[in-house]
mmCIF file of C-alpha atoms in Angstrom:
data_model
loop_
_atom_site.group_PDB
_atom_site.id
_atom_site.type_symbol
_atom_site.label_atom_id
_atom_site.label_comp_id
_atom_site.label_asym_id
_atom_site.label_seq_id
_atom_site.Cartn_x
_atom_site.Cartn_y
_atom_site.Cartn_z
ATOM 1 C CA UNK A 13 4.634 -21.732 5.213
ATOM 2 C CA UNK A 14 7.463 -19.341 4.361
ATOM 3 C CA UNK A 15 8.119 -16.011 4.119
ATOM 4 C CA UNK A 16 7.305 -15.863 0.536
ATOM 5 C CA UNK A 17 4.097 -17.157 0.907
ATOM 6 C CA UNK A 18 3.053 -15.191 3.698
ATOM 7 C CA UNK A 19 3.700 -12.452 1.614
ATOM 8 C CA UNK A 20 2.188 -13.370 -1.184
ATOM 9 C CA UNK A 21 -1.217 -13.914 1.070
ATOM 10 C CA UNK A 22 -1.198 -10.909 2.951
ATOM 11 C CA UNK A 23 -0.329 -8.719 0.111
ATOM 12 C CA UNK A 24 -3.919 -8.257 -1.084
ATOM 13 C CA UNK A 25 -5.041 -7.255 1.804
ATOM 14 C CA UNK A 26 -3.247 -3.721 1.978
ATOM 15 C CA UNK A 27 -3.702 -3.502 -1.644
ATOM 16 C CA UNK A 28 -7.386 -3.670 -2.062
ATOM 17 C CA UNK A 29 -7.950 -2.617 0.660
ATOM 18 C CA UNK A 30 -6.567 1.059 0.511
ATOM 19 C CA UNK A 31 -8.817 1.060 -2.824
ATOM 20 C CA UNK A 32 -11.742 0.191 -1.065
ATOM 21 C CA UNK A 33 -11.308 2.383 1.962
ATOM 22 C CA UNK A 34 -11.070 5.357 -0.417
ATOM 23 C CA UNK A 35 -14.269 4.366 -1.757
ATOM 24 C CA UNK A 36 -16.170 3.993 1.472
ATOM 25 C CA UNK A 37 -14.155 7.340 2.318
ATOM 26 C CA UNK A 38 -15.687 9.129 -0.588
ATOM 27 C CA UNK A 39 -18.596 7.070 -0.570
ATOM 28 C CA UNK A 40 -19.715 8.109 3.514
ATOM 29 C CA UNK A 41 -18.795 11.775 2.660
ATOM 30 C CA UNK A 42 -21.528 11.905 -0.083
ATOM 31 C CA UNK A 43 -24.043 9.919 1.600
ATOM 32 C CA UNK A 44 -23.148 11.964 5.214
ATOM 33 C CA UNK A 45 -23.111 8.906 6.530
ATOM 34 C CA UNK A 46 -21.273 8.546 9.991
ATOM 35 C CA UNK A 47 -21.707 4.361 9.862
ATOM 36 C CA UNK A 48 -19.767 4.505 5.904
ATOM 37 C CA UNK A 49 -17.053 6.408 7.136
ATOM 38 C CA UNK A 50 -16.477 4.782 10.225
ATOM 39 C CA UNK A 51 -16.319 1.351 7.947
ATOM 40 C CA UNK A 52 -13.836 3.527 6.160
ATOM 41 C CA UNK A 53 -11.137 3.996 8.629
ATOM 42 C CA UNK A 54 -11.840 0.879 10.454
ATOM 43 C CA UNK A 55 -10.766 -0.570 6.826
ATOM 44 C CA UNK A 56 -7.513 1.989 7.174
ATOM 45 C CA UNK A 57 -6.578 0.401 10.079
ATOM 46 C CA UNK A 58 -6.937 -3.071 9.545
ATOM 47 C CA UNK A 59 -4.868 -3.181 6.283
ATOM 48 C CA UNK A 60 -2.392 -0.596 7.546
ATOM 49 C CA UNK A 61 -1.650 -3.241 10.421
ATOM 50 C CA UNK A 62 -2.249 -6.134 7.629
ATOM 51 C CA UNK A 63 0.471 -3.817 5.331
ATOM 52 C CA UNK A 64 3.075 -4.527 8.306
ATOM 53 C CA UNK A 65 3.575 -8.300 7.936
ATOM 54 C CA UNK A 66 3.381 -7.732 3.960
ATOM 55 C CA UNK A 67 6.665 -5.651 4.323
ATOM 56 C CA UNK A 68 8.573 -7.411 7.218
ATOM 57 C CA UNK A 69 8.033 -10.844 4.974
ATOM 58 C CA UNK A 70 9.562 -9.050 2.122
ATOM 59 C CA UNK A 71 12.905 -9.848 2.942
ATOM 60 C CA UNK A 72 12.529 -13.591 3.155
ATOM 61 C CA UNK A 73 10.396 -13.523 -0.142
ATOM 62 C CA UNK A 74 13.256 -11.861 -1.806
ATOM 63 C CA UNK A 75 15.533 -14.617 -0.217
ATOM 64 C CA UNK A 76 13.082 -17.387 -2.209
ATOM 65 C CA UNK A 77 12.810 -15.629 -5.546
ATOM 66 C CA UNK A 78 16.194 -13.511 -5.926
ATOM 67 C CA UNK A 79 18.146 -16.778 -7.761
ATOM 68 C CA UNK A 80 15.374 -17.276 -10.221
ATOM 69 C CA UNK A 81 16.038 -16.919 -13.696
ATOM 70 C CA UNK A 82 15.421 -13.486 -14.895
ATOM 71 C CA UNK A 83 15.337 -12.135 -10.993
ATOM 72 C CA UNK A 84 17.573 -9.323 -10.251
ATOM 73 C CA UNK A 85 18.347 -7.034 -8.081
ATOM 74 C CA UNK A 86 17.243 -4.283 -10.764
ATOM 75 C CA UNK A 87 13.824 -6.212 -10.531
ATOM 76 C CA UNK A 88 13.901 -5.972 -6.699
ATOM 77 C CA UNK A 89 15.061 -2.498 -5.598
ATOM 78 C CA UNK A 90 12.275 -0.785 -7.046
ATOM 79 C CA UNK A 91 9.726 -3.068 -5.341
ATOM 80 C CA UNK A 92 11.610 -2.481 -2.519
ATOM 81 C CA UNK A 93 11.932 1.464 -2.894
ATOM 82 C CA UNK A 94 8.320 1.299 -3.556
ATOM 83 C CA UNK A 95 6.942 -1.279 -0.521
ATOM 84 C CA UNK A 96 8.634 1.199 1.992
ATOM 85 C CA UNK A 97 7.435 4.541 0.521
ATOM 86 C CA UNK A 98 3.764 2.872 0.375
ATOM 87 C CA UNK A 99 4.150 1.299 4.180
ATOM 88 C CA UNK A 100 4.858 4.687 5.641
ATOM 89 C CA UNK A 101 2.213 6.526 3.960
ATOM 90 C CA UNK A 102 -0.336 4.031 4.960
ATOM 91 C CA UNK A 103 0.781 3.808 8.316
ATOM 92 C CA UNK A 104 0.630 7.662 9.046
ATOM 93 C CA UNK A 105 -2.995 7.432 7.236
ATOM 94 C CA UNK A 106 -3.823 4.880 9.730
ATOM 95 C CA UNK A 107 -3.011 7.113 12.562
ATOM 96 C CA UNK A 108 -4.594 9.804 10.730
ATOM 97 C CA UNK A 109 -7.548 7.271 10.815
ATOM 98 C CA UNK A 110 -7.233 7.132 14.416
ATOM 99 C CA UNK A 111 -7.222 10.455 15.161
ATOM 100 C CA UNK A 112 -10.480 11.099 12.832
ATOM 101 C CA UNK A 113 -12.393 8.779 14.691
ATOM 102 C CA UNK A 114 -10.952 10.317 18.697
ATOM 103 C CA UNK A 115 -12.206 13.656 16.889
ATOM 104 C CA UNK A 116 -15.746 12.632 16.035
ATOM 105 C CA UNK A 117 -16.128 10.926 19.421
ATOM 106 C CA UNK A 118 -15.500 13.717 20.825
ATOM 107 C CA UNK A 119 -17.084 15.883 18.610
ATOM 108 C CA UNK A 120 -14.405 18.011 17.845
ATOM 109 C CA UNK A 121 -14.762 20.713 14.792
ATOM 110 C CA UNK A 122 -11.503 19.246 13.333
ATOM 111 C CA UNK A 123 -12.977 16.213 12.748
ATOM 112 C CA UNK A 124 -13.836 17.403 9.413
ATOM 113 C CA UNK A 125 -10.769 18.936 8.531
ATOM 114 C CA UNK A 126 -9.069 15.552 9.461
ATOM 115 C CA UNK A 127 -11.313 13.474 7.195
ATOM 116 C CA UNK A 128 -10.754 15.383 3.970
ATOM 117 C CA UNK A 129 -7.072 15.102 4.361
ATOM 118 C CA UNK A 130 -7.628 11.595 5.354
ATOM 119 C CA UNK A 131 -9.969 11.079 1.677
ATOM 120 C CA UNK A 132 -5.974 12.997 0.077
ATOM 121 C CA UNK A 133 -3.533 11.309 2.426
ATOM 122 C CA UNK A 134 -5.567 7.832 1.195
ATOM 123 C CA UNK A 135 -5.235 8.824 -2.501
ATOM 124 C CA UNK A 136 -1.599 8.601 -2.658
ATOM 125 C CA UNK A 137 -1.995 5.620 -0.188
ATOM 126 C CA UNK A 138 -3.953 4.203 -2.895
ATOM 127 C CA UNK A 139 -1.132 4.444 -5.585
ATOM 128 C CA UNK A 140 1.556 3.967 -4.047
ATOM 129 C CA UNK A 141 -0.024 0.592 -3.304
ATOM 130 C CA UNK A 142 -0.775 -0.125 -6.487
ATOM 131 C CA UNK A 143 3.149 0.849 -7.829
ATOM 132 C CA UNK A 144 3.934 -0.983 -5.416
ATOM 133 C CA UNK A 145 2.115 -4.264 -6.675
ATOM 134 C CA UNK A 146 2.793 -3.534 -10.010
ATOM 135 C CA UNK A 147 6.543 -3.725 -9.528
ATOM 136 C CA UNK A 148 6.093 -6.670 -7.091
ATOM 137 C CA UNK A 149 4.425 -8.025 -10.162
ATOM 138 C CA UNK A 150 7.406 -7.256 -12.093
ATOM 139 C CA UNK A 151 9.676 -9.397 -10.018
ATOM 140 C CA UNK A 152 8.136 -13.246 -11.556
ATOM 141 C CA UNK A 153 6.293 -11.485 -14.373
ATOM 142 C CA UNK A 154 8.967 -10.680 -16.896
ATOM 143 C CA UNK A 155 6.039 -10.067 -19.053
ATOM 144 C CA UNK A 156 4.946 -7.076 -17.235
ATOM 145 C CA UNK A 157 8.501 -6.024 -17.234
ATOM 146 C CA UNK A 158 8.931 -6.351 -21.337
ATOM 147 C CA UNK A 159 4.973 -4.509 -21.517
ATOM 148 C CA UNK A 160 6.262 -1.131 -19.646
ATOM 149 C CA UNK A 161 10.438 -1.032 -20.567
ATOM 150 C CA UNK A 162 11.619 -2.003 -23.850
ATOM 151 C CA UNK A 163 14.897 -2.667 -22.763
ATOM 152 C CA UNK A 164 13.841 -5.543 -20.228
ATOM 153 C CA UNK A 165 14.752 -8.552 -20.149
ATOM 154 C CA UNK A 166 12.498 -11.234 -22.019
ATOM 155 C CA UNK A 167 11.466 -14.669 -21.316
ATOM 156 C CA UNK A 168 14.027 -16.908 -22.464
ATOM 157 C CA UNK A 169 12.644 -20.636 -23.999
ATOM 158 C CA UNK A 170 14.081 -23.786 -23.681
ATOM 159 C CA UNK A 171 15.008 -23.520 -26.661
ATOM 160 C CA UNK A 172 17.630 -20.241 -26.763
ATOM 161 C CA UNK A 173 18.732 -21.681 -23.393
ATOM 162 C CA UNK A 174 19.939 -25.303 -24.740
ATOM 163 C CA UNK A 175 21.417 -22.879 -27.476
ATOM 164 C CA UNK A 176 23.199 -21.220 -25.499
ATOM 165 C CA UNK A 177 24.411 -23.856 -23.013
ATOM 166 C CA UNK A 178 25.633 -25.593 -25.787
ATOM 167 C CA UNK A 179 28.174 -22.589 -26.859
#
C-alpha cells in the first residue's frame, strides 16, 4: 500500500468524523446527556489522531498524483494550505476535548465553559475539513475544478489530445 492510498483511506475518517462529533456535541448538550457528549469528544480524539496520518501521507500522495495530466501545483497548494490549517485546528480541539473531559471528572465549573467553545472550536473544525476535501477533490476531479472557477482547466479527450500531438 502506498502513501496515496493510505491517504485516500484514512481521509474519511477526520472528515466525517468532525461532522459527526459536532452533532453528538450539539446533540448531548440538548439532551443533557453526559454519555452523548462523552461519545462526542471521544469521536474528537480519535479522528484528530486519525487526521495525523491523513496529513503526514500527503506528501507521498502528492508524489503519486503530481505528474498526472491536468495535476498542478496550482491544484495542490491549496489542498495543501488547506490540510494544514484544518490539522491544527482539529488537533487543538482534540486537546480541548481532553481537557473537557479532565474538567467533568473532576467536576470542575469550567467544564461548561470548555464544552461550548469546544461545540465553536468544532464548527470551524468542521469546515475547514470539508475545504479541505473539497480541494483534495479538486486535485483528480477537474470537474469540480471547472464547477467552482471558470478559468480552470477542463478535461481534455482523446480526441483534442491526438489533435494536438499531431501539430
Amino acid at each position: 500500500m502506498n502513501q496515496a492510498q493510505i491517504h485516500l483511506a484514512l481521509n474519511h475518517f477526520p472528515i466525517g468524523g468532525s461532522i459527526l462529533a459536532l452533532i453528538f456535541l450539539v446533540w448531548g448538550l440538548l439532551r443533557k446527556k453526559d454519555d452523548i457528549k462523552f461519545a462526542a469528544v471521544a469521536l474528537i480524539i480519535i479522528c484528530g489522531a486519525a487526521a495525523l496520518p491523513v496529513y503526514f501521507t500527503g506528501e507521498g500522495a502528492e508524489d503519486v498524483v503530481e505528474h498526472k495530466p491536468l495535476v498542478t501545483e496550482d491544484v495542490i497548494k491549496p489542498h495543501e494550505e488547506a490540510a494544514e490549517a484544518a490539522l491544527i485546528v482539529f488537533e487543538i480541539s482534540a486537546l480541548m476535548a481532553i481537557a473537557w473531559i479532565v474538567a467533568n471528572k473532576k467536576k470542575s465549573k469550567h467544564d461548561k465553559s470548555i464544552y461550548y467553545a469546544l461545540i465553536a472550536l468544532m464548527t470551524v473544525t468542521s469546515g475547514l475539513m470539508a475545504n479541505t476535501a473539497h480541494l483534495g477533490g479538486q486535485i483528480r476531479h477537474d470537474e469540480l475544478r471547472a464547477a467552482t472557477n471558470n478559468s480552470a482547466p477542463t478535461a481534455v479527450t482523446e480526441h483534442e489530445e491526438n489533435e494536438a500531438n499531431e501539430k
